[in-house]
Coordinates of C-alpha atoms and ligand atoms in Angstrom, one line a residue:
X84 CA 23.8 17.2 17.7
X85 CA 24.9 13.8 16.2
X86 CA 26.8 13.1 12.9
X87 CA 24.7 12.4 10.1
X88 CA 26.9 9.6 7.6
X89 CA 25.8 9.3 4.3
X90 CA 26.8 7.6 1.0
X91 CA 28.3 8.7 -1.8
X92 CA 27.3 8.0 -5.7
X93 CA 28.6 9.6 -8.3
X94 CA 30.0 12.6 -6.8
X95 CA 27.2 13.5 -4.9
X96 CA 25.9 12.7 -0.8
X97 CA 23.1 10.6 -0.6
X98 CA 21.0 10.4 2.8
X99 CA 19.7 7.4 2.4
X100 CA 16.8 6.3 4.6
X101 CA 15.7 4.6 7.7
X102 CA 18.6 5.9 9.7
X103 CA 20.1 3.7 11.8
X104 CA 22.4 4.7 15.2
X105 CA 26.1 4.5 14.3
X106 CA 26.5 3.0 18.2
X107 CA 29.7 3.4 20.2
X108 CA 30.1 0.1 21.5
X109 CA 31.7 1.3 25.0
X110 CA 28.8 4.1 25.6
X111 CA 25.3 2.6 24.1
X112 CA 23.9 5.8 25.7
X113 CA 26.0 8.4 23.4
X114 CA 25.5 6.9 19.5
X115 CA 28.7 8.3 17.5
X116 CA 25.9 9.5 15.2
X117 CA 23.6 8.2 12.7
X118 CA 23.2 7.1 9.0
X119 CA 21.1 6.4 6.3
X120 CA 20.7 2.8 4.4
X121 CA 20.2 2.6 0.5
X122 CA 17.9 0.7 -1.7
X123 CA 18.3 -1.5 -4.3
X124 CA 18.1 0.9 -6.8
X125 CA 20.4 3.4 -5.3
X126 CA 23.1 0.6 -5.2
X127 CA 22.5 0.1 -8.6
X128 CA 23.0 3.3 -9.3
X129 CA 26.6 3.5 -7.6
X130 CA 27.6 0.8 -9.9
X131 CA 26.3 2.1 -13.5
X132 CA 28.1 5.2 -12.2
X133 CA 31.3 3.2 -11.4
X134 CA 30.7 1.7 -15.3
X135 CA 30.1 5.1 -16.8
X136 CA 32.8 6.6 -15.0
X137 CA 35.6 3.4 -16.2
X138 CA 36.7 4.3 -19.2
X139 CA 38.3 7.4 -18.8
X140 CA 39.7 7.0 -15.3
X141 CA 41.2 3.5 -16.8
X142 CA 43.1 5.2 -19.6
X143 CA 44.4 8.3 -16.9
X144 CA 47.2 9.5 -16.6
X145 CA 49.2 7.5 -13.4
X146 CA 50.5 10.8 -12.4
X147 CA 46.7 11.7 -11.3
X148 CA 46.2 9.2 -9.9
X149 CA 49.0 8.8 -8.0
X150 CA 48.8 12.6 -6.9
X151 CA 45.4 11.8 -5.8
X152 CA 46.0 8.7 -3.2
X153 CA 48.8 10.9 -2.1
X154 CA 47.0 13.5 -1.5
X155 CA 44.4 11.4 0.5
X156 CA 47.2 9.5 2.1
X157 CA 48.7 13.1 3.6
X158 CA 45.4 13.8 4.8
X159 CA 44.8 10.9 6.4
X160 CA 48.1 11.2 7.8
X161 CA 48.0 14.5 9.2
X162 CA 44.4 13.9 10.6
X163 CA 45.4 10.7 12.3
X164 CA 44.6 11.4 15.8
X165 CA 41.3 12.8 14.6
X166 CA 40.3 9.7 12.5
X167 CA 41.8 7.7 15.3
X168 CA 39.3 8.8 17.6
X169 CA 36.2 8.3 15.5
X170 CA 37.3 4.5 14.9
X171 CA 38.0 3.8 18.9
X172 CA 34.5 5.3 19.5
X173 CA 33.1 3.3 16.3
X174 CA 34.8 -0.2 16.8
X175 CA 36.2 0.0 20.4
X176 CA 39.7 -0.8 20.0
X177 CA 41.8 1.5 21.9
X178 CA 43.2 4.9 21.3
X179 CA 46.8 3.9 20.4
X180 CA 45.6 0.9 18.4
X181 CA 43.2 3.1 16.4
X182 CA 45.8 5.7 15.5
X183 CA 48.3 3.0 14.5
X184 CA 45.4 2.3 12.1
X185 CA 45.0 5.2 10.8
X186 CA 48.5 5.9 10.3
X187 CA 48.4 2.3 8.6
X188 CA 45.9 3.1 6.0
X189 CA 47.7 6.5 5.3
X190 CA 50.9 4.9 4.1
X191 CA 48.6 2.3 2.0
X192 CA 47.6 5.1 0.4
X193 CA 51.1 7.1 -0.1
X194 CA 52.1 3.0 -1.1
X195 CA 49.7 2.6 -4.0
X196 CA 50.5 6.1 -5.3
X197 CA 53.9 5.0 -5.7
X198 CA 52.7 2.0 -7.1
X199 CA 50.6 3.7 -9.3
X200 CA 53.8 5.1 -11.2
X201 CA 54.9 1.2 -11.1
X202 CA 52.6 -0.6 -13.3
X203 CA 54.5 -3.5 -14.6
X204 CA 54.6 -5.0 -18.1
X205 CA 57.4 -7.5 -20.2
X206 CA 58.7 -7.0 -23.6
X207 CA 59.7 -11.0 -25.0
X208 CA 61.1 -12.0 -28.4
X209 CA 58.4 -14.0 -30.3
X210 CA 59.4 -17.5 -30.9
X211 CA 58.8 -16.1 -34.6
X212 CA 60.7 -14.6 -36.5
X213 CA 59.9 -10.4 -37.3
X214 CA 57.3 -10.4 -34.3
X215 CA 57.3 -8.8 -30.9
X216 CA 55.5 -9.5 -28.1
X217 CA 54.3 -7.0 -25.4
X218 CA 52.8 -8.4 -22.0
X219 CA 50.8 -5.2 -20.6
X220 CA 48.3 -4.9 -17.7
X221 CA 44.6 -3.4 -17.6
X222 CA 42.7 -2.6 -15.4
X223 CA 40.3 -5.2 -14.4
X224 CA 37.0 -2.9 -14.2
X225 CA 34.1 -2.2 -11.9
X226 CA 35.2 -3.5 -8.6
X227 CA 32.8 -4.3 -5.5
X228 CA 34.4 -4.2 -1.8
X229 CA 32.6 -5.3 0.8
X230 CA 34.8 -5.1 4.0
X231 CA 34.1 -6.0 7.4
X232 CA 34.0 -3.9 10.7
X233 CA 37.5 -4.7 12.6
X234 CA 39.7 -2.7 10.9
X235 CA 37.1 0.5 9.1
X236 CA 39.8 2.4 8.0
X237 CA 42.8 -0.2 7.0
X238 CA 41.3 -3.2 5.2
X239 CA 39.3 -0.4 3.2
X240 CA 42.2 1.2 2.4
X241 CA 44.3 -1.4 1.2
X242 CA 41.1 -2.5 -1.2
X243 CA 40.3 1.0 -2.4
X244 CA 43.9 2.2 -3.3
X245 CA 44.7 -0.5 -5.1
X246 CA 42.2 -0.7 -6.9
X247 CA 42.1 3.1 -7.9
X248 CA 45.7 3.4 -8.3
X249 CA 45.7 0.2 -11.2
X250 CA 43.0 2.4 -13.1
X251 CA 39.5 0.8 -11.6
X252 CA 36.5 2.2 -10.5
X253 CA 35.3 1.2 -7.4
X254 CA 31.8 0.8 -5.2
X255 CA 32.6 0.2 -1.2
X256 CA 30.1 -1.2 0.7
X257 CA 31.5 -1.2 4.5
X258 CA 30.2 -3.2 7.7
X259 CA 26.9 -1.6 8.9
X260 CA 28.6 -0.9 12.1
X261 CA 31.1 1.2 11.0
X262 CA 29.8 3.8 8.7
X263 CA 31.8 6.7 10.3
X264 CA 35.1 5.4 9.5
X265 CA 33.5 4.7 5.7
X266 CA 32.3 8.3 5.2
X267 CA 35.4 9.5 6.8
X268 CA 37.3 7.5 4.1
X269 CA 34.7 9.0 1.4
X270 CA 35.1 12.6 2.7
X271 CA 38.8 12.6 1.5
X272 CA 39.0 11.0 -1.4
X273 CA 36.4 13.7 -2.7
X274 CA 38.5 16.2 -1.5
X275 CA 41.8 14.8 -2.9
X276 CA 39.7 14.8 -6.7
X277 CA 38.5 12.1 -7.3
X278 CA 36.6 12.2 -10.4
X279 CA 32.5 11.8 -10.1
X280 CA 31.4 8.0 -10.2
X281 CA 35.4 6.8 -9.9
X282 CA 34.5 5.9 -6.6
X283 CA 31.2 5.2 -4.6
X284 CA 30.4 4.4 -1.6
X285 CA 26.9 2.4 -0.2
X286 CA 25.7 2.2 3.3
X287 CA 23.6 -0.4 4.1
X288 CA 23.2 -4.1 5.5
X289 CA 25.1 -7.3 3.9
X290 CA 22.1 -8.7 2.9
X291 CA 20.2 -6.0 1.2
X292 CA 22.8 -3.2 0.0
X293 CA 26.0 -6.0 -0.1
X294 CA 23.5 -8.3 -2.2
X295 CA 22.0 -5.7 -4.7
X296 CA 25.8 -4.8 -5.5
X297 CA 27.0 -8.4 -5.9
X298 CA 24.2 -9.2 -7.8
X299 CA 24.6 -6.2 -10.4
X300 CA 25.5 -7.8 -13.7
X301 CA 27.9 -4.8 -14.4
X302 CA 30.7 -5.6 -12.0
X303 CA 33.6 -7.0 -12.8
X304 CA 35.3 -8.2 -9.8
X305 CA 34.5 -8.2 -6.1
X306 CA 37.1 -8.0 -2.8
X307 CA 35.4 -9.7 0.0
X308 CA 36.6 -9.7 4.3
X309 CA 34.7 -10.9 6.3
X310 CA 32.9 -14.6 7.5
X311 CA 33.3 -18.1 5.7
X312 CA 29.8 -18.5 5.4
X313 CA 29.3 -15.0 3.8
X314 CA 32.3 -15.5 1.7
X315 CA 31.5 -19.2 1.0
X316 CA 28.2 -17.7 -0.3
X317 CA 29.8 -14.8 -2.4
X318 CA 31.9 -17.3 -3.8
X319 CA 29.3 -19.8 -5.6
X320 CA 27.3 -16.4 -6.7
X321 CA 30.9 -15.5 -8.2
X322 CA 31.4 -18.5 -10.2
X323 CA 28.2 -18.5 -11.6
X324 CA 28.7 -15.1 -13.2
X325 CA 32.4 -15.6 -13.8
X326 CA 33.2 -12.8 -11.3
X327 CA 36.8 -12.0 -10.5
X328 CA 36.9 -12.6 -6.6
X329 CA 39.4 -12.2 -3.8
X330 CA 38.6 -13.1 0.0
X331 CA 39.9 -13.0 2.7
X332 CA 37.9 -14.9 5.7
X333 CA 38.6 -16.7 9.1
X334 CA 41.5 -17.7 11.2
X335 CA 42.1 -20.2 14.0
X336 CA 45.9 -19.1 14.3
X337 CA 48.3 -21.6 16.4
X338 CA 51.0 -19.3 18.4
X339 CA 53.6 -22.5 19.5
X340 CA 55.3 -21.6 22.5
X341 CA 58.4 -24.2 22.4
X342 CA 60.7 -25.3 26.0
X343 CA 63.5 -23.6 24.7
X344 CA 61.2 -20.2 23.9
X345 CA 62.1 -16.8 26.0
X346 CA 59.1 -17.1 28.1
X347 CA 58.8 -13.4 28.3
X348 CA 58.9 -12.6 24.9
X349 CA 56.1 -15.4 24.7
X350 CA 53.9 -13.8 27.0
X351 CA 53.9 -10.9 25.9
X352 CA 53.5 -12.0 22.1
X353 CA 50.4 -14.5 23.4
X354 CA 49.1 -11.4 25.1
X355 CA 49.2 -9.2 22.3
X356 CA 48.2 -11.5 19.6
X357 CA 45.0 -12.9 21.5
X358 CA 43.9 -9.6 23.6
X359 CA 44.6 -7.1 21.8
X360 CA 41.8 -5.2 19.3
X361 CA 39.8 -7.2 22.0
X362 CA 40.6 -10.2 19.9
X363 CA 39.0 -9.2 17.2
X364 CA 41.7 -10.0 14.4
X365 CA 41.6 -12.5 11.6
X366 CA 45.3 -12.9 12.8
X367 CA 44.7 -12.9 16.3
X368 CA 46.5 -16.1 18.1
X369 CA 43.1 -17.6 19.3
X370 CA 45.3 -20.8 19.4
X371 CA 48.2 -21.0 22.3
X372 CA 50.0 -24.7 21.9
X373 CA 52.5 -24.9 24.4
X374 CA 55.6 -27.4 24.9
X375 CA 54.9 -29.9 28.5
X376 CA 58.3 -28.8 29.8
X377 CA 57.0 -25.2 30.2
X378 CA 53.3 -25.6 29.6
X379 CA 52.2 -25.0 33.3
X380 CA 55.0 -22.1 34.1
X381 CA 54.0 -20.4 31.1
X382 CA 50.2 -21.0 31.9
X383 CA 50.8 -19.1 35.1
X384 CA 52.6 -16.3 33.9
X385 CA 49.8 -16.0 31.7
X386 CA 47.0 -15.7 34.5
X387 CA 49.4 -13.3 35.9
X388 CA 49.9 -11.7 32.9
X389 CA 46.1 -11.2 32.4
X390 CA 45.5 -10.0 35.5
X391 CA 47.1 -6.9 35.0
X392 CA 45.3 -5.7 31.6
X393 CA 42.8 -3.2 31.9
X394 CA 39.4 -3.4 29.9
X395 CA 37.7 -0.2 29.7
X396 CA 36.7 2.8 27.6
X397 CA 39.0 2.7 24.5
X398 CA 39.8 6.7 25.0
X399 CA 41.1 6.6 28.2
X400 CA 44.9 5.7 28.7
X401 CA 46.1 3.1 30.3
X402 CA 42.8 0.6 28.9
X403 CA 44.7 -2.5 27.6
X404 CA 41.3 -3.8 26.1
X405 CA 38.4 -2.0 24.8
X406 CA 34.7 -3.5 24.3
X407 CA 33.3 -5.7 21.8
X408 CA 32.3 -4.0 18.9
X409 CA 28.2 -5.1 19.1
X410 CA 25.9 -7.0 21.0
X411 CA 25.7 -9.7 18.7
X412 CA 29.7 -10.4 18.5
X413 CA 29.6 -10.1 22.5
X414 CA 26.3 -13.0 22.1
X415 CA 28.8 -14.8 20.1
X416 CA 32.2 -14.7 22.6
X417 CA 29.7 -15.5 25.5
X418 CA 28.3 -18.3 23.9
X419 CA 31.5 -19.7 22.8
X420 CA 32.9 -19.7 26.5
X421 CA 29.7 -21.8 27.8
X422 CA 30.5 -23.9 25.2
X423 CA 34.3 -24.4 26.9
X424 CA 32.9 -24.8 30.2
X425 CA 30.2 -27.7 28.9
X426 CA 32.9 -29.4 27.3
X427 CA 35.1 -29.3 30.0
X428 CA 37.8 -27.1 29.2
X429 CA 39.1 -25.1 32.1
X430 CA 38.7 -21.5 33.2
X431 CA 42.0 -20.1 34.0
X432 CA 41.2 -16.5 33.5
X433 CA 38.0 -14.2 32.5
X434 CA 35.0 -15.3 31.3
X435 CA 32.8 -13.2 32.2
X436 CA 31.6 -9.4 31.7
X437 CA 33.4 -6.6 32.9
X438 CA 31.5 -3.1 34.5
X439 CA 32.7 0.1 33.5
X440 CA 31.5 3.8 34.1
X441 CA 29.2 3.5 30.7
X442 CA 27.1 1.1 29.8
X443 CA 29.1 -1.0 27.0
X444 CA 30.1 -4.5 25.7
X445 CA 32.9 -4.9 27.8
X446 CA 33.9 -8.4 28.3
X447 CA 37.3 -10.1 30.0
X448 CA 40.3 -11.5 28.6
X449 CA 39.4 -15.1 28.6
X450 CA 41.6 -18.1 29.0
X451 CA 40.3 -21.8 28.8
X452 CA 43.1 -25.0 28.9
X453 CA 41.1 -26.3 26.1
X454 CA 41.9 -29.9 24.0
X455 CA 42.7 -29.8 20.5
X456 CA 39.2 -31.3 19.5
X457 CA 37.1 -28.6 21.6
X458 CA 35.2 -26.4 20.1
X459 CA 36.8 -23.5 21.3
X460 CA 40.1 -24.5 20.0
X461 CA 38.6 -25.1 16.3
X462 CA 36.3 -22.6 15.6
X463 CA 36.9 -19.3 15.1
X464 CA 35.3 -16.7 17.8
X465 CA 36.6 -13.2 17.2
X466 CA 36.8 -12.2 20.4
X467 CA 38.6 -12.1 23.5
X468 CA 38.7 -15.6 24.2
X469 CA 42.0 -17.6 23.6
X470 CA 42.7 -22.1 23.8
X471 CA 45.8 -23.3 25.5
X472 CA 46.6 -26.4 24.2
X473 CA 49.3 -29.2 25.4
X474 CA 51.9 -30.4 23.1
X475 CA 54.4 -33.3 24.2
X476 CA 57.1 -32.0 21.7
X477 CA 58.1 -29.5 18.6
X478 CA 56.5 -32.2 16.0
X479 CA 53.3 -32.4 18.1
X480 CA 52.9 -28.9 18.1
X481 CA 53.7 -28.6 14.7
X482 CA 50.7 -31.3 13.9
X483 CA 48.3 -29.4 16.1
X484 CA 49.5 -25.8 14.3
X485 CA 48.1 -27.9 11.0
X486 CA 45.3 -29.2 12.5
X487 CA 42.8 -26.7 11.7
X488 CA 40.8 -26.0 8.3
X489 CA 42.4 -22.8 8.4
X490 CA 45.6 -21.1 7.7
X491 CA 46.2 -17.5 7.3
X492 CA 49.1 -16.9 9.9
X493 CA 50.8 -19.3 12.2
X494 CA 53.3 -18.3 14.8
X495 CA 56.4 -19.8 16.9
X496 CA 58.2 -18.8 19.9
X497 CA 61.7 -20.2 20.4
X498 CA 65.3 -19.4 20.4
X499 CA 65.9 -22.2 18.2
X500 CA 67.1 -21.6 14.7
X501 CA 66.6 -24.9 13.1
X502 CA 63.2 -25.2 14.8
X503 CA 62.2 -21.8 13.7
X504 CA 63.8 -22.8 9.8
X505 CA 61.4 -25.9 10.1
X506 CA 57.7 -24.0 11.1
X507 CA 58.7 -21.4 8.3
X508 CA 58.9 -24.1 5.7
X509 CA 56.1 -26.2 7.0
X510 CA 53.2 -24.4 8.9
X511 CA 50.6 -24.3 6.5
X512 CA 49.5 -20.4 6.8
X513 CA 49.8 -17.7 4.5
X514 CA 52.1 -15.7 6.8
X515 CA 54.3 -17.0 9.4
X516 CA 55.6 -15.3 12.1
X517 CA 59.2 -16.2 14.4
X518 CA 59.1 -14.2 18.4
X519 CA 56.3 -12.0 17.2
X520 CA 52.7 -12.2 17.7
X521 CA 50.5 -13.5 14.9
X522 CA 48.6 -10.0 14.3
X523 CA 50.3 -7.1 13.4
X524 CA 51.3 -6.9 9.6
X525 CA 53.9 -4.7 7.6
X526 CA 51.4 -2.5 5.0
X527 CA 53.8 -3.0 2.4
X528 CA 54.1 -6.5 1.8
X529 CA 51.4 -9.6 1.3
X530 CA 48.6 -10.5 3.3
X531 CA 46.6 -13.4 2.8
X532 CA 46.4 -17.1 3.9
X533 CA 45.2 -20.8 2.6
X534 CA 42.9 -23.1 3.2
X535 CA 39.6 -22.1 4.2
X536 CA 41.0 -18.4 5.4
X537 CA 41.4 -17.1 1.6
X538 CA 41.3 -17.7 -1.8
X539 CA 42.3 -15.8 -4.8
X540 CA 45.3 -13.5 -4.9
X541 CA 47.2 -12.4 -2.3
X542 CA 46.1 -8.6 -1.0
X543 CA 48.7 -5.3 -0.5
X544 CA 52.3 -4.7 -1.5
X545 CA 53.0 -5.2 -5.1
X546 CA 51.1 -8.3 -5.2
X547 CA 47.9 -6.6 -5.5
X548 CA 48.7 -5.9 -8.9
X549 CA 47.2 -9.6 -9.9
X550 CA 44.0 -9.1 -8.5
X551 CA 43.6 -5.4 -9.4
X552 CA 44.5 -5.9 -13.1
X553 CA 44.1 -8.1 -15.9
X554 CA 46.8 -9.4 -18.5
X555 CA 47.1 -8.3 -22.0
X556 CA 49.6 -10.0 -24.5
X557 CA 49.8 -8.2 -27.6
X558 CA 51.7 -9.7 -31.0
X559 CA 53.1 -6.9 -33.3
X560 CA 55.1 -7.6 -36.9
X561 CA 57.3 -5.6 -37.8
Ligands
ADP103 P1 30.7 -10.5 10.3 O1 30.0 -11.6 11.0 O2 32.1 -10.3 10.8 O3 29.9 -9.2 10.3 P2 30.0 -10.9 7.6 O4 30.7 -11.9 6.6 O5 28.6 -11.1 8.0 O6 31.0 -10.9 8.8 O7 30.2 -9.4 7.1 C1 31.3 -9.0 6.3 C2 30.8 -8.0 5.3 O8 30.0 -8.7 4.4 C3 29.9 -6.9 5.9 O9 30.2 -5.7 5.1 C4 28.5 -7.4 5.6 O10 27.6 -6.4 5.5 C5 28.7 -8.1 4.3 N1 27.7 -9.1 3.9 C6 27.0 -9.9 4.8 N2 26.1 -10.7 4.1 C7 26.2 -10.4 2.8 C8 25.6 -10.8 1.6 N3 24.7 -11.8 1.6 N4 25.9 -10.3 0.4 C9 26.9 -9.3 0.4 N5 27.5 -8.8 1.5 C10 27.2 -9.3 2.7

């Protein structure tokens, strides 16, 4: 018997139609079970429920809703090995991974309940005389979040709580490929008590169910992850309606591995931050520029490295790598290394598909010695598949860290402390990381980039508060 996912509008299940398999990307012959799609007109009705449902869940009392992400928090919490297992068997990363995830978006939760309690405001003197003047924040409304499939149950939770903890209401449309993880998500926020129509969630394709909410005139705002070209998209759509938006998109993210670096720690933060998830993090260190002096010792240690990681079914221990999540991503990663080969980068390691026991999209940690200008070295893949590039010296690889039209996190190995002062100040990312992999992110702090990874404010910690809410100054006399 297979698990039947549905949405959720308005405080009641809906089935949907044309029920699509929810597929397990490391078994294609054992779906993790099955779900309904919406129409247009059911979207719509998430979001004039969302509407309806705004003005009393905006002036609640923070206590609720703080009591209600922390009961959801708990749950998910408590039922972490249990949710953990549904994402590896969803998305394919491994076991460990997926419970680390799942714990993640559990303290996200228990974070914005706290933060719920927090809601910050200013009291100034006027500059006239007899007057006071109050800086408050509301609310910013209806809010739309359309998240991708790589991390199901973190990236949805750092969009939801926010945005429920500030006072919104809120309709979640989640990747197609990970409705489990969504209703999951769903499931428990009913069950903490969340209000009918406070929050809504819509299964369905990007470009019928994501398009029908984006285009309802009654949102107010709208938290996009996922491609540049779908965001880029989003983005014009928003400024013609003067939408609130926040996105968060690609990554081509340098990892500099400088002479003077502990080459073990480098290793095993280049391993990490390109293999694991299978690669398939807009942090991930697709990008490995390495100083001459050490460039060919550390390339070796590498294909050693490499050579020892197990890919394999994400619920088994001791599988480093899981699958690719779908076909279509594998299509993409395989593509992406012909391209290498035709342009002349070199093969060091993988490349190729792996066979396992089941029938899945199992692929190979890849390794190309790539130049700066190849393709695989500027574009972003999302997948297994990492560049190692040649730099004569620290300001070289600093130039080639830059050299990319994106910047969400940019990383340095080295046991050098005014070469580790300088990347901090100038790499050009969002977040910077010293001896530590590029992926792999503190849940209470910022997360976002620049350039063409992101744009609007920055998402989790307390600066969510500037997307989630909207500034009120109010002038009293006495
Ligand atoms: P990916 O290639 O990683 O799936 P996408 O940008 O296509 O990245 O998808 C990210 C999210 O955006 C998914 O939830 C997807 O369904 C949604 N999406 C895709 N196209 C559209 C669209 N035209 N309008 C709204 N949402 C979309």
């Amino acid at each position: 018997m297979t698990r039947q996912f549905k949405s959720y509008i308005d405080g009641q299940w809906v089935a949907g139609s044309d029920g699509a398999d929810d597929e397990n990307p490391a078994d294609l012959a054992a779906p993790v079970g099955s779900y309904g799609v919406l129409d247009a007109a059911q979207v719509a009705q998430a979001v004039d429920a969302a509407a309806a449902a705004l003005p009393a869940w905006s002036l609640s009392s923070p206590q609720q809703r703080a009591d209600i992400l922390d009961r959801a928090g708990s749950e998910i919490l408590a039922r972490k090995e249990e949710l953990g297992r549904l994402l590896a068997m969803e998305e394919g990363k491994t076991l460990p991974e997926s419970i680390g995830e799942a714990a993640r978006a559990g303290q996200i939760f228990k974070f914005f309940a706290g933060e719920a309690l927090r809601i910050p405001g200013e009291k100034l003197a006027s500059t006239r005389p007899g007057v006071d003047v109050e800086i408050t924040r509301e609310p910013v409304g209806v809010v739309g979040i359309i998240a991708p499939w790589n991390f199901p149950l973190a990236i949805p939770a750092w969009k939801i709580a926010p945005a429920l903890a500030y006072g919104n209401t809120v309709v979640f449309k989640p990747a197609e490929i990970v409705p489990g993880c969504a209703w999951a998500i769903a499931d428990i926020l009913e069950r903490a008590g969340v209000p009918a129509g406070v929050f809504n969630l819509v299964l369905g394709a990007g470009r019928t169910v994501g398009a029908a909410l984006v285009g309802h005139g009654r949102l107010d705002a709208l938290t996009f992850t996922g491609s540049v070209p779908t965001g880029r998209a989003l983005l014009r759509q928003a400024a013609e309606r003067g939408l609130k938006i926040q996105m968060e998109m690609g990554g081509k993210n340098p990892l500099v591995v400088l002479a003077d670096a502990d080459l073990d720690q480098a290793v095993e933060c280049a391993v990490n931050g390109a293999y694991f998830s299978t690669g398939q993090r807009c942090t991930a260190s697709s990008r490995l520029i390495v100083e001459n002096a050490v460039y060919d010792e550390f390339a070796a240690r590498m294909q050693a490295r490499l050579a020892k990681l197990t890919v394999g079914d994400p619920l088994q221990a001791g599988v480093d790598i899981g699958p690719v999540a779908s076909a279509a991503q594998l299509d993409t990663d395989l593509s992406y290394i012909g391209i290498g080969r035709d342009e002349g980068a070199e093969l060091l390691f993988g490349g190729e598909r792996v066979e396992c026991a089941t029938q899945g999209h199992f692929l190979a940690p890849t390794l190309f010695a790539a130049r700066p200008e190849h393709r695989i070295a500027r574009e972003e893949i999302f997948g297994p598949v990492a560049a190692l590039i040649r730099a004569d010296d620290y300001e070289h690889a600093l130039a080639l860290a830059n050299d990319t039209e994106f910047g969400l996190c940019a990383g340095i190995c080295t046991t050098s402390l005014r070469h580790a002062t300088h990347f901090k100040r100038h790499a050009q990312a969002g977040m910077v990381m010293v001896n530590l992999p590029t992926a792999g992110v503190d849940p209470h702090v910022p997360f976002g980039g620049r350039k063409a990874s992101s744009y609007g404010p920055r998402e989790q910690g307390r600066h969510a508060v500037e997307f989630y809410t909207t500034v009120k100054t109010a002038y009293t006399a006495a």
